[in-house]
JSON list of C-alpha atoms and ligand atoms in Angstrom, two decimals:
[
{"chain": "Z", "resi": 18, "resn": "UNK", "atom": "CA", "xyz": [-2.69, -19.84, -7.06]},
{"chain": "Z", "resi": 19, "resn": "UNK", "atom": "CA", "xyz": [-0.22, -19.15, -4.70]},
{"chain": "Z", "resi": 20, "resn": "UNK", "atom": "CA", "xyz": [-1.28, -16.32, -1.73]},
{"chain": "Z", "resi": 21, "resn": "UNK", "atom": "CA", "xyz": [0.79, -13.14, -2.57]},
{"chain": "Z", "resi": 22, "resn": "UNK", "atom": "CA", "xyz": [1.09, -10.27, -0.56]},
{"chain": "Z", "resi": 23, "resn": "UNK", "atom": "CA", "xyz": [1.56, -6.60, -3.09]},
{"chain": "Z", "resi": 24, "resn": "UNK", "atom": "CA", "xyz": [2.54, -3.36, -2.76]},
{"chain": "Z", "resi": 25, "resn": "UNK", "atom": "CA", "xyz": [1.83, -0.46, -4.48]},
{"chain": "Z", "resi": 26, "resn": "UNK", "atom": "CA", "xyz": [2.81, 3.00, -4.08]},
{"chain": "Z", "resi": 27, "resn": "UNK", "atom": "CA", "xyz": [4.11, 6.42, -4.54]},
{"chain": "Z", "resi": 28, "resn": "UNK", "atom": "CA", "xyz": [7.68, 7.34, -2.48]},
{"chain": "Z", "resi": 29, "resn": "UNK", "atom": "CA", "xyz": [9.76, 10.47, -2.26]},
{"chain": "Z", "resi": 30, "resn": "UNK", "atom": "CA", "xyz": [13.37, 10.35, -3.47]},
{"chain": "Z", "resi": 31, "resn": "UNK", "atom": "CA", "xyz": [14.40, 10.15, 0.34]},
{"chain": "Z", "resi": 32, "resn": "UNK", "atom": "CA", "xyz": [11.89, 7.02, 0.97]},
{"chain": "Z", "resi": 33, "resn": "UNK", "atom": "CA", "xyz": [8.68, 8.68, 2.22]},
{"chain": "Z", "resi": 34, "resn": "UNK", "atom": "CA", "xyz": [5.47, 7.88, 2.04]},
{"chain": "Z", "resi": 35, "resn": "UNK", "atom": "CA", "xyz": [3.67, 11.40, 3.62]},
{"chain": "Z", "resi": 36, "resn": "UNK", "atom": "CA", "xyz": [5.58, 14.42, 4.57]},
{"chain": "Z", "resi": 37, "resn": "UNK", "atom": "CA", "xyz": [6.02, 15.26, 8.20]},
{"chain": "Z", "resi": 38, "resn": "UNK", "atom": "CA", "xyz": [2.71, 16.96, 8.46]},
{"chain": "Z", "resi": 39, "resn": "UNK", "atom": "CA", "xyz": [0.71, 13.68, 7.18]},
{"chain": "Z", "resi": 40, "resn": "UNK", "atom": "CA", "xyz": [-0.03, 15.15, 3.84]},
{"chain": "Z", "resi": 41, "resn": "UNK", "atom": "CA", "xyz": [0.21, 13.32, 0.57]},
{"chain": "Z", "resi": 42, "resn": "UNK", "atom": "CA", "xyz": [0.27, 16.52, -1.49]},
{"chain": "Z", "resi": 43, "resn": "UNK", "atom": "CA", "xyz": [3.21, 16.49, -2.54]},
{"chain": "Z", "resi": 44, "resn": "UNK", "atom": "CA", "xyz": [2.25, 13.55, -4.51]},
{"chain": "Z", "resi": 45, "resn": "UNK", "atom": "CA", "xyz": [0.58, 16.01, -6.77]},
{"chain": "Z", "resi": 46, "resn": "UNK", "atom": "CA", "xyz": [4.71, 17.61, -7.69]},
{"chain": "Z", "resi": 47, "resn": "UNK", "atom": "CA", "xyz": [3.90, 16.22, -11.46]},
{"chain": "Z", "resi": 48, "resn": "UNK", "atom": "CA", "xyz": [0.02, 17.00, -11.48]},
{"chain": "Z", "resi": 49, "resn": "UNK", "atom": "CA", "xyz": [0.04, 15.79, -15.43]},
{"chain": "Z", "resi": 50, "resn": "UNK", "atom": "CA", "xyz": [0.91, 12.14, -13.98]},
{"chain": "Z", "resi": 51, "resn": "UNK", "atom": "CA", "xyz": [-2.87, 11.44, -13.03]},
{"chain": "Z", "resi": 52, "resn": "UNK", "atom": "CA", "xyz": [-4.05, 12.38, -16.36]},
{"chain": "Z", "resi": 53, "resn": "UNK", "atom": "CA", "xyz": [-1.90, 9.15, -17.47]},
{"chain": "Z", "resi": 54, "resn": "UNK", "atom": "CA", "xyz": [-1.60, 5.37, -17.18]},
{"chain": "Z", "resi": 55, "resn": "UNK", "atom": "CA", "xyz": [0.39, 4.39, -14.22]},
{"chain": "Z", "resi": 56, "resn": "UNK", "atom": "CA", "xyz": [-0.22, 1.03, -14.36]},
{"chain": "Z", "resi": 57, "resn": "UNK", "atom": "CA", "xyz": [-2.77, 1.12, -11.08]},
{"chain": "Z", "resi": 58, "resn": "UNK", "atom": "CA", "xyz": [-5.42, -0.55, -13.26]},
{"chain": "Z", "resi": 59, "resn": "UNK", "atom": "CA", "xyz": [-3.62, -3.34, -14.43]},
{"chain": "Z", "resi": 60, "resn": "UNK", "atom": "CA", "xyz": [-2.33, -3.99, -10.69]},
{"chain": "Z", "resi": 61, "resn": "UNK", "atom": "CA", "xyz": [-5.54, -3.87, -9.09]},
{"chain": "Z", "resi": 62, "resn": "UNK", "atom": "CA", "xyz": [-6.61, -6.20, -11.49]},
{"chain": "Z", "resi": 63, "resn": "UNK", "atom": "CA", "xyz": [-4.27, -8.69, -10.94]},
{"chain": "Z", "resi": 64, "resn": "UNK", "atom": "CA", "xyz": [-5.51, -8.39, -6.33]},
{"chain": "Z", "resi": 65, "resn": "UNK", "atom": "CA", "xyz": [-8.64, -9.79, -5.09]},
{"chain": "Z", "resi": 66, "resn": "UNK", "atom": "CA", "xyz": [-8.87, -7.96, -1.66]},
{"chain": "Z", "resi": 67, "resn": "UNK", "atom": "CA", "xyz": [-7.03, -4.93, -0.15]},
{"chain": "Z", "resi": 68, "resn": "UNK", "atom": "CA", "xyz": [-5.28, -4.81, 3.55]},
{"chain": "Z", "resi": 69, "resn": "UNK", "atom": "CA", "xyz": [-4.84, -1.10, 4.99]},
{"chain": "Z", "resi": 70, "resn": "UNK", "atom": "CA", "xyz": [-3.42, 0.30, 8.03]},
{"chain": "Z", "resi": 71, "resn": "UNK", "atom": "CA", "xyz": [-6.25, 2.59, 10.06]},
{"chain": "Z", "resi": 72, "resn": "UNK", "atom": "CA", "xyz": [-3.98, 5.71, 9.65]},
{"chain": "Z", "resi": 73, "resn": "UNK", "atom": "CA", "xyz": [-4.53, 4.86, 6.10]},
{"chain": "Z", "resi": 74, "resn": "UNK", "atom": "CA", "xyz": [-8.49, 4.66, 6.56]},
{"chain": "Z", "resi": 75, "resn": "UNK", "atom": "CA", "xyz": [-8.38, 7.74, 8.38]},
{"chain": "Z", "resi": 76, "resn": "UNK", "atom": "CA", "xyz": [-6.57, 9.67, 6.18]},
{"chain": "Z", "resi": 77, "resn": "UNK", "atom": "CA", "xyz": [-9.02, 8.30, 3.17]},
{"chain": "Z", "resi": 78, "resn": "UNK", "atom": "CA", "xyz": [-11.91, 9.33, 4.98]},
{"chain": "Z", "resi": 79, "resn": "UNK", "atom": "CA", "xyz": [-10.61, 12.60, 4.99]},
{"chain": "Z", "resi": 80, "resn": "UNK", "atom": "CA", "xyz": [-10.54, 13.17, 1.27]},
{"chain": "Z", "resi": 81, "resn": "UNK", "atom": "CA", "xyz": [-13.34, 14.97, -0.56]},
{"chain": "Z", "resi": 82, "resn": "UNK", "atom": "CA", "xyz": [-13.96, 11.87, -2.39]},
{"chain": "Z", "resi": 83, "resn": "UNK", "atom": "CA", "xyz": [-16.42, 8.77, -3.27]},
{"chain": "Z", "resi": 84, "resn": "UNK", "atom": "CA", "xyz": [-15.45, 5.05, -2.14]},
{"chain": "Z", "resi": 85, "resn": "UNK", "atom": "CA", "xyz": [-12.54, 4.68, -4.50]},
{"chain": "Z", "resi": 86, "resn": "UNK", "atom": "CA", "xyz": [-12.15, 1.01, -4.44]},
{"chain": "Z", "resi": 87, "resn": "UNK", "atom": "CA", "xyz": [-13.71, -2.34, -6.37]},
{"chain": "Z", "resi": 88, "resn": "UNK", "atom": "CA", "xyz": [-12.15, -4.72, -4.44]},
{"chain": "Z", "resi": 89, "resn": "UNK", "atom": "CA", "xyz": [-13.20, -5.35, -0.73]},
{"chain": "Z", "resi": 90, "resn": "UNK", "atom": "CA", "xyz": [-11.11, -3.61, 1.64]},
{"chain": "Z", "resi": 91, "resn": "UNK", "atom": "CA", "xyz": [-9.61, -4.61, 5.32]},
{"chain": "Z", "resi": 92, "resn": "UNK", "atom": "CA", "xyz": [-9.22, -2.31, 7.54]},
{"chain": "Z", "resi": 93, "resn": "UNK", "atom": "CA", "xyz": [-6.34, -3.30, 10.06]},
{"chain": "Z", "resi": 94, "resn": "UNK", "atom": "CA", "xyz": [-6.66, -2.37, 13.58]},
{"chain": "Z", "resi": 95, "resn": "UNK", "atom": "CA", "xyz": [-5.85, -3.56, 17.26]},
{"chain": "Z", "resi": 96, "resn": "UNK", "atom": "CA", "xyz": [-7.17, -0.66, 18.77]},
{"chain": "Z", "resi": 97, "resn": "UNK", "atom": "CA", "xyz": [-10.43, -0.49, 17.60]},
{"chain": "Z", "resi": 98, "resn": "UNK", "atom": "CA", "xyz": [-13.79, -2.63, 18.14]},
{"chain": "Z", "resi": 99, "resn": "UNK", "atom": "CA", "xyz": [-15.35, -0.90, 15.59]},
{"chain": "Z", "resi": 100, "resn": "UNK", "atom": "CA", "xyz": [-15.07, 2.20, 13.29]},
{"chain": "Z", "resi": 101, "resn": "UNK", "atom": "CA", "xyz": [-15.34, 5.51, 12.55]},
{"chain": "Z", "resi": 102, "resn": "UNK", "atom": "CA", "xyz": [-15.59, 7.52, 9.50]},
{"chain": "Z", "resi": 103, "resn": "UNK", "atom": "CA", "xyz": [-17.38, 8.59, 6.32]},
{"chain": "Z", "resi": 104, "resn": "UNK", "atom": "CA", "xyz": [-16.10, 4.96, 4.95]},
{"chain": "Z", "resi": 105, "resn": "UNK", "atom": "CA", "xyz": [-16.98, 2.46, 7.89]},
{"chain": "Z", "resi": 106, "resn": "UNK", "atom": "CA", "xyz": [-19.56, 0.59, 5.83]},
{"chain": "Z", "resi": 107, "resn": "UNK", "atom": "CA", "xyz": [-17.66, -0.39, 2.82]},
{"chain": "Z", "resi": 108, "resn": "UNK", "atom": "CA", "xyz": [-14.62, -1.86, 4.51]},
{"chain": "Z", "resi": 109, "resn": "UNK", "atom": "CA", "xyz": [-13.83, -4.76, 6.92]},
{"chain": "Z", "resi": 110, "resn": "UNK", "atom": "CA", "xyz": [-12.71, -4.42, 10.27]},
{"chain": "Z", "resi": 111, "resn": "UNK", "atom": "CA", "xyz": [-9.89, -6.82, 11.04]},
{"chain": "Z", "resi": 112, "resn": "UNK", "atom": "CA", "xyz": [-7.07, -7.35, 14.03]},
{"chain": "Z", "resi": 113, "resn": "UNK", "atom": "CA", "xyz": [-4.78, -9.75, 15.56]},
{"chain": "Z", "resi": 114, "resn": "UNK", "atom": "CA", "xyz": [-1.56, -10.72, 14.20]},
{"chain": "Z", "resi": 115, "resn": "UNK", "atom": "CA", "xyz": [-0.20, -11.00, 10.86]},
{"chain": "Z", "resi": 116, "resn": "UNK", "atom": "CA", "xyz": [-0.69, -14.36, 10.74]},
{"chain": "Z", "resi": 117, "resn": "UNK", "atom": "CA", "xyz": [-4.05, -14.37, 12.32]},
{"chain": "Z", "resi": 118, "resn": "UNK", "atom": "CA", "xyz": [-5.16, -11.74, 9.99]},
{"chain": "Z", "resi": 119, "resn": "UNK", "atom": "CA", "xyz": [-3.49, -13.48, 6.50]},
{"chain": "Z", "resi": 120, "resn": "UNK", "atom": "CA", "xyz": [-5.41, -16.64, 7.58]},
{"chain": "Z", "resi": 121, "resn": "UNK", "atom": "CA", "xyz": [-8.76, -14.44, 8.30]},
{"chain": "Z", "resi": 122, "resn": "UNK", "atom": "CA", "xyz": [-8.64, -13.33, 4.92]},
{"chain": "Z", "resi": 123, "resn": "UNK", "atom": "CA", "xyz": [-7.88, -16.43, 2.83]},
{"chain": "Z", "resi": 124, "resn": "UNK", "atom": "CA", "xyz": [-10.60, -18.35, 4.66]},
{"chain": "Z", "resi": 125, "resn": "UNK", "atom": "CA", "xyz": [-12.93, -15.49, 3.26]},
{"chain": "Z", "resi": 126, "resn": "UNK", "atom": "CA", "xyz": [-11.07, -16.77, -0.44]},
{"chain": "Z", "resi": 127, "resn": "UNK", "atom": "CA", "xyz": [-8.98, -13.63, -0.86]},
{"chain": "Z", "resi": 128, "resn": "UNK", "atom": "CA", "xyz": [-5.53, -14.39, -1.54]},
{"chain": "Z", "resi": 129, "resn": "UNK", "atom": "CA", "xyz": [-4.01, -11.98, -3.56]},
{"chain": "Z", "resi": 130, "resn": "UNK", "atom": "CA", "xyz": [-3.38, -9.25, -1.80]},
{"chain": "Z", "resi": 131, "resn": "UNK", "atom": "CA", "xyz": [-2.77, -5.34, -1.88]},
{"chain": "Z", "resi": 132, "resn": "UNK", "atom": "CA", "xyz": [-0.98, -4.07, 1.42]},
{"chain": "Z", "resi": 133, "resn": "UNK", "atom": "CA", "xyz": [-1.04, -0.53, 2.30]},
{"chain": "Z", "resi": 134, "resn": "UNK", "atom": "CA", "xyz": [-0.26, 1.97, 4.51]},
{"chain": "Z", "resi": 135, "resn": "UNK", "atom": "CA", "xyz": [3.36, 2.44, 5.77]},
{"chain": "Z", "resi": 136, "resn": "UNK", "atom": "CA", "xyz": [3.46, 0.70, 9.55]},
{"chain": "Z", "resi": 137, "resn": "UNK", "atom": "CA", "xyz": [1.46, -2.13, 7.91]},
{"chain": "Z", "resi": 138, "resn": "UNK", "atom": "CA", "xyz": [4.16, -2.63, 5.02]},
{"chain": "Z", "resi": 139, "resn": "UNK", "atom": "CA", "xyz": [6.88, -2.57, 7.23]},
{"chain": "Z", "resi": 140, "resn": "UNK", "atom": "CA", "xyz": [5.43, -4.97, 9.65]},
{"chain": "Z", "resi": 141, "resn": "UNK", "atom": "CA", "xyz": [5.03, -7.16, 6.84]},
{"chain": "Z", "resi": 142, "resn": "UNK", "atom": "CA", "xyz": [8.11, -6.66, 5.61]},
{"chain": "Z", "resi": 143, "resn": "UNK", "atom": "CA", "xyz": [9.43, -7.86, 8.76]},
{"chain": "Z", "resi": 144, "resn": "UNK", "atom": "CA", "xyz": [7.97, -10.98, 8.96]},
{"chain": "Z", "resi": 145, "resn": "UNK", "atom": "CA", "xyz": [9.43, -11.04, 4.80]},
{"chain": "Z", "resi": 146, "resn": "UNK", "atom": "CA", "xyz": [5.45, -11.50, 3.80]},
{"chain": "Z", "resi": 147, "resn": "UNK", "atom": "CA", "xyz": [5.76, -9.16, 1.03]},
{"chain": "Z", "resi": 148, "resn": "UNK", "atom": "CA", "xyz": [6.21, -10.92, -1.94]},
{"chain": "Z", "resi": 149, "resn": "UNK", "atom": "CA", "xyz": [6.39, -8.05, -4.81]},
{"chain": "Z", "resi": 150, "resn": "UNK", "atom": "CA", "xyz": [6.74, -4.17, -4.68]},
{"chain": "Z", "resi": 151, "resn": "UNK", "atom": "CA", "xyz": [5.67, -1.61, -7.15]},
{"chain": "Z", "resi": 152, "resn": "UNK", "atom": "CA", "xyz": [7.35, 1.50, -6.13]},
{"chain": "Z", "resi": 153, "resn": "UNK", "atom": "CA", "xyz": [6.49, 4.92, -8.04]},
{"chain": "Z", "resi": 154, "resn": "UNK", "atom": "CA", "xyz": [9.26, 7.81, -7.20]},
{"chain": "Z", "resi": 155, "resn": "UNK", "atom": "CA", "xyz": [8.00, 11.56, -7.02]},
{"chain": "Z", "resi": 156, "resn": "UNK", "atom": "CA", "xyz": [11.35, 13.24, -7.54]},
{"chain": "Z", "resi": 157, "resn": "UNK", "atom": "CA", "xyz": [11.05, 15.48, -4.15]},
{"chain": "Z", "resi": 158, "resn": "UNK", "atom": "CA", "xyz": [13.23, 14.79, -1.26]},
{"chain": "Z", "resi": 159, "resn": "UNK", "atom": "CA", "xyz": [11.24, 15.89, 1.50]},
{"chain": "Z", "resi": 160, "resn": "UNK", "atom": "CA", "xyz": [13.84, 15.63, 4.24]},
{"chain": "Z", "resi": 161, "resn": "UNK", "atom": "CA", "xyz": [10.97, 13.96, 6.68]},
{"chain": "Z", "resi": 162, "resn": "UNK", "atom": "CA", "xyz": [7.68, 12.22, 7.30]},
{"chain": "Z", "resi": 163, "resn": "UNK", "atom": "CA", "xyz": [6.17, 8.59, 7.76]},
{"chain": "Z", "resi": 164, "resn": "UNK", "atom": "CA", "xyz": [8.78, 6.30, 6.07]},
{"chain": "Z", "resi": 165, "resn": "UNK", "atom": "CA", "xyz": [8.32, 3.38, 3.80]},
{"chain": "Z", "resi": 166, "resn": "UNK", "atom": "CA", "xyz": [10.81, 0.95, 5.07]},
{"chain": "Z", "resi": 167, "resn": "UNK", "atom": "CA", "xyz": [12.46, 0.82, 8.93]},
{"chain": "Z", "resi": 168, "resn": "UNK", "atom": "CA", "xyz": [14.45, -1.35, 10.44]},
{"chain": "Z", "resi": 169, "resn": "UNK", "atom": "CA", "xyz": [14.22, -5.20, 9.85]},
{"chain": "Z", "resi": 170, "resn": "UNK", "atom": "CA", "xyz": [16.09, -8.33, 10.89]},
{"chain": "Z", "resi": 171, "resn": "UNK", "atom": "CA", "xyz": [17.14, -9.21, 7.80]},
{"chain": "Z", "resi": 172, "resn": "UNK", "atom": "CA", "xyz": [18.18, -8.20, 4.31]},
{"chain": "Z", "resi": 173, "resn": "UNK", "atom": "CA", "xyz": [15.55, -9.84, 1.53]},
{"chain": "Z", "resi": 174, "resn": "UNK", "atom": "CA", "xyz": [16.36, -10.16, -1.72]},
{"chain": "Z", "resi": 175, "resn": "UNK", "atom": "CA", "xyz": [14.26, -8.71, -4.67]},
{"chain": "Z", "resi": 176, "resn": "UNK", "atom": "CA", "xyz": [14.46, -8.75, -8.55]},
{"chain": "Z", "resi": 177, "resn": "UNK", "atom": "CA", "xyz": [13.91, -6.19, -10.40]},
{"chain": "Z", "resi": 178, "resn": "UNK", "atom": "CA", "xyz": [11.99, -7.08, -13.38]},
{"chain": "Z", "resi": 179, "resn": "UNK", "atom": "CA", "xyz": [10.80, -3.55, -14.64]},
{"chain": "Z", "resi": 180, "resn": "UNK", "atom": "CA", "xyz": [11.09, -0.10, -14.70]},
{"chain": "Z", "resi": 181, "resn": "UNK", "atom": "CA", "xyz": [8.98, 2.18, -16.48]},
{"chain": "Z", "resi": 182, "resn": "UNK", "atom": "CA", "xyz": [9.61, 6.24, -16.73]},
{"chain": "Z", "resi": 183, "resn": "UNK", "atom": "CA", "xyz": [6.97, 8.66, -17.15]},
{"chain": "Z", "resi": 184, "resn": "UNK", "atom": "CA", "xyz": [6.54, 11.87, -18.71]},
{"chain": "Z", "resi": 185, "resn": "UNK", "atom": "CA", "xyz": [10.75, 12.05, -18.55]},
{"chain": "Z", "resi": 186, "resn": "UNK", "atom": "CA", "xyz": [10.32, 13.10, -15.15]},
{"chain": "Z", "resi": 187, "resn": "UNK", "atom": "CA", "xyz": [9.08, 9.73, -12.80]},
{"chain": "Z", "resi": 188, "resn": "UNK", "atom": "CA", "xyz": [10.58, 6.39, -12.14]},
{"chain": "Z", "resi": 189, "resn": "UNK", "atom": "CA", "xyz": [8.76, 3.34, -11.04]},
{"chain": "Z", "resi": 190, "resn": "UNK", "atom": "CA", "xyz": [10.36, 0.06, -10.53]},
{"chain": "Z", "resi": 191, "resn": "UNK", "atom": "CA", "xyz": [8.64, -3.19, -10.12]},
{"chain": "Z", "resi": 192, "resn": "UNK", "atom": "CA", "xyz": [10.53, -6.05, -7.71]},
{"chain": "Z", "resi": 193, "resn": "UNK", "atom": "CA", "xyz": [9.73, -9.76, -7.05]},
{"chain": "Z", "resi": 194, "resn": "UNK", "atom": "CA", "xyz": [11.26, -11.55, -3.89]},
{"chain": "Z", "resi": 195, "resn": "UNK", "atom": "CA", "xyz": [13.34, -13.95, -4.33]},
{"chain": "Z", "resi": 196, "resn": "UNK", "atom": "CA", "xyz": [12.82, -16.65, -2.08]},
{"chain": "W", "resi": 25, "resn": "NAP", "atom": "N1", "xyz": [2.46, 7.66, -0.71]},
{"chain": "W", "resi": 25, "resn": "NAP", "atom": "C1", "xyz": [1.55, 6.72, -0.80]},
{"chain": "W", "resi": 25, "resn": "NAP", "atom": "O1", "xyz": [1.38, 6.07, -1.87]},
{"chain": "W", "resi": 25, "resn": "NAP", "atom": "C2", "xyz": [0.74, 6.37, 0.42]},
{"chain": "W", "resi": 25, "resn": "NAP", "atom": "C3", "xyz": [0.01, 5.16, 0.43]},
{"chain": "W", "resi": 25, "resn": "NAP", "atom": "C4", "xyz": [-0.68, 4.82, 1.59]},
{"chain": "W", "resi": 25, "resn": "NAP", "atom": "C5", "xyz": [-0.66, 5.66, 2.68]},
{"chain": "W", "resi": 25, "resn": "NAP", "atom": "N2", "xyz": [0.04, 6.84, 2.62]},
{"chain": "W", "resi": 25, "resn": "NAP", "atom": "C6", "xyz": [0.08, 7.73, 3.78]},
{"chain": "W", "resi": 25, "resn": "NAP", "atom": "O2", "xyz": [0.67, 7.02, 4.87]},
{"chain": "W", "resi": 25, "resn": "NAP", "atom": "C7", "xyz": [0.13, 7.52, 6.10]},
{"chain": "W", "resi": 25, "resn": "NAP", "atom": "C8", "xyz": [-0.35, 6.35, 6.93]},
{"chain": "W", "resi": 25, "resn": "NAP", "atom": "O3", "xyz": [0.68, 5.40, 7.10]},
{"chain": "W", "resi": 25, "resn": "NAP", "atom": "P1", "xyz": [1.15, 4.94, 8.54]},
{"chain": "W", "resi": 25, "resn": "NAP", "atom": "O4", "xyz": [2.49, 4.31, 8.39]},
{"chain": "W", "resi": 25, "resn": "NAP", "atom": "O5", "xyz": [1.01, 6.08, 9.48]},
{"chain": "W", "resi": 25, "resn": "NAP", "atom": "O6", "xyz": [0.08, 3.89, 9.01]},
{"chain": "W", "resi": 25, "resn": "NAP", "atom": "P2", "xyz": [-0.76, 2.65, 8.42]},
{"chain": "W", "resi": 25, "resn": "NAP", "atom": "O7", "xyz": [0.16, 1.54, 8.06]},
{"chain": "W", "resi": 25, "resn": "NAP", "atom": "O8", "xyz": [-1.73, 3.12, 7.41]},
{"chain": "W", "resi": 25, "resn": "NAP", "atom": "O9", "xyz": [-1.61, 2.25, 9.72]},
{"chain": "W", "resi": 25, "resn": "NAP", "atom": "C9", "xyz": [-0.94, 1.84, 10.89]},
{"chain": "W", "resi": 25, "resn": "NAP", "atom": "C10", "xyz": [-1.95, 1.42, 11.94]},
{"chain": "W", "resi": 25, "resn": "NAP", "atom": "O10", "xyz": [-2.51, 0.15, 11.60]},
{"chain": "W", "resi": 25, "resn": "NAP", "atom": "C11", "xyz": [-2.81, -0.54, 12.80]},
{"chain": "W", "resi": 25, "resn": "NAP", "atom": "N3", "xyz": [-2.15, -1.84, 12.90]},
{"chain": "W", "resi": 25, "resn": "NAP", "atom": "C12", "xyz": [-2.71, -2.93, 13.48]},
{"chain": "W", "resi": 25, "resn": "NAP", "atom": "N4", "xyz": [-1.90, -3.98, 13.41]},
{"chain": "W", "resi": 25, "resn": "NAP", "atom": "C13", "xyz": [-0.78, -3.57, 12.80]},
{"chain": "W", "resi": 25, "resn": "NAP", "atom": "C14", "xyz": [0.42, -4.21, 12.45]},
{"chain": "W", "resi": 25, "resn": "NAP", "atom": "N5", "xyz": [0.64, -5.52, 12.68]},
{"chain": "W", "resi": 25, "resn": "NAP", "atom": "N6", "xyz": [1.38, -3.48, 11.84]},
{"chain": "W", "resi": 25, "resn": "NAP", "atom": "C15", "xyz": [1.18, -2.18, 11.54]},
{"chain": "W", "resi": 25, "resn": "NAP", "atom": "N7", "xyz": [0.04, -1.52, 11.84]},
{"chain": "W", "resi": 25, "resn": "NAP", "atom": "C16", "xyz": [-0.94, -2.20, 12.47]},
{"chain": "W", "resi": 25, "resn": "NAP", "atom": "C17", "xyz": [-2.35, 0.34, 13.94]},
{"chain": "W", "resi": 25, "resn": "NAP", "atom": "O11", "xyz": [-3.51, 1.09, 14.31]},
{"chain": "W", "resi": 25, "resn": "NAP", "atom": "P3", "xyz": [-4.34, 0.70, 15.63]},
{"chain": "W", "resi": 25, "resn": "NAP", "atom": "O12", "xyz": [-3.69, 1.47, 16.73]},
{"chain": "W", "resi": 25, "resn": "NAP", "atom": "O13", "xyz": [-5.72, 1.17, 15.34]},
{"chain": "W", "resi": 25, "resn": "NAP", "atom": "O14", "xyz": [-4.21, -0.78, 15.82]},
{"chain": "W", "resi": 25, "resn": "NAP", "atom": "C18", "xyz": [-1.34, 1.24, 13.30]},
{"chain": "W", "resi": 25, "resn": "NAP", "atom": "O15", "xyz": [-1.17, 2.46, 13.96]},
{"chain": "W", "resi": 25, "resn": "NAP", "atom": "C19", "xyz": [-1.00, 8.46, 5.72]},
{"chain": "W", "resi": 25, "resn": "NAP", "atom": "O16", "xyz": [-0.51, 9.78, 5.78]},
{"chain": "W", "resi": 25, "resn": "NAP", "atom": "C20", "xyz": [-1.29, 8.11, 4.28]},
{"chain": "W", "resi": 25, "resn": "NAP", "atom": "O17", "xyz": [-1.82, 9.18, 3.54]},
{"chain": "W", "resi": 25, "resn": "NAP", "atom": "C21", "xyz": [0.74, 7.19, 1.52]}
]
């Protein structure tokens, strides 16, 4: 199969991904939406390895919570020889550039791939290695914070081939590039 680079995750109305303070409560607007399906299951099903930015990490590791994740997880950072944090033995350090790190990862036979954190989508996006985006939208506008998308030299094209609405209140769209 084909390597393919995925995103998914949870945006403001106004495009952001944490508010200006970091935080990710917000995300919590619609509490009744984690008692339900969002379709997180059946996408993490369908990836064999995760790729997250270290604010990401960070930010995990500061959660009240057990290691969330099944598949094996990357940790991307340039700045760091090793790491810290309640989480540093289940994940993967991992650094250099994209293509360095892509190439890193499928020798290891992981080639379906979840990206996350916000710097570390848009640098993919601007070397156009993301290749489909699920994007849930908590109907805030937050007016600020770390943004989803920046700048990039040129305009991809995606598809949109669905868009699901839950509890009358949250849309999520699901886009494919088009190459
Ligand atoms: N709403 C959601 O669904 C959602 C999902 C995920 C995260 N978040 C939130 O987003 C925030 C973190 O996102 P973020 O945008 O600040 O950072 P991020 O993408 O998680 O991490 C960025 C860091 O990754 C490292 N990095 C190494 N190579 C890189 C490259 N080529 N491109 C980009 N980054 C590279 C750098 O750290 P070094 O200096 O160590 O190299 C960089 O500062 C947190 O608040 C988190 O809670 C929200």
């Amino acid at each position: 199969m084909k390597p393919k680079n995925k995103v998914f995750i949870a945006t403001s109305i106004d495009g952001f991904i944490a508010d200006r303070n970091g935080s990710i409560e917000w995300l919590e607007t619609y509490p009744d939406i984690n008692t339900i399906d969002t379709g997180y299951e059946a996408f993490t099903s369908d990836i064999e390895a995760l790729l997250m930015g270290h604010n990401t990490y960070k930010t995990l590791c500061g959660f009240d919570i057990e290691w969330p994740y099944k598949k094996p997880v990357f940790i991307l950072s340039n700045s760091r020889s090793k790491l810290e944090g309640k989480f540093k033995n289940d994940v993967v350090l991992i650094g250099g550039s994209l293509s360095e790190v892509l190439n890193n990862i499928h020798e290891r036979g992981y080639h379906q791939l979840y990206i996350d954190g916000g710097k570390v989508i848009q640098s993919f996006l601007e070397k156009d290695l993301v290749d489909e985006l699920v994007i849930t939208i908590i109907p805030v506008i937050l007016g600020g914070g770390i943004p989803l998308f920046s700048m990039s030299p040129k305009a991809l094209k995606y598809e949109c081939f669905k868009i699901v609405h839950y509890l009358d209140v949250i849309a999520q769209s699901h886009y494919r590039r088009i190459r």
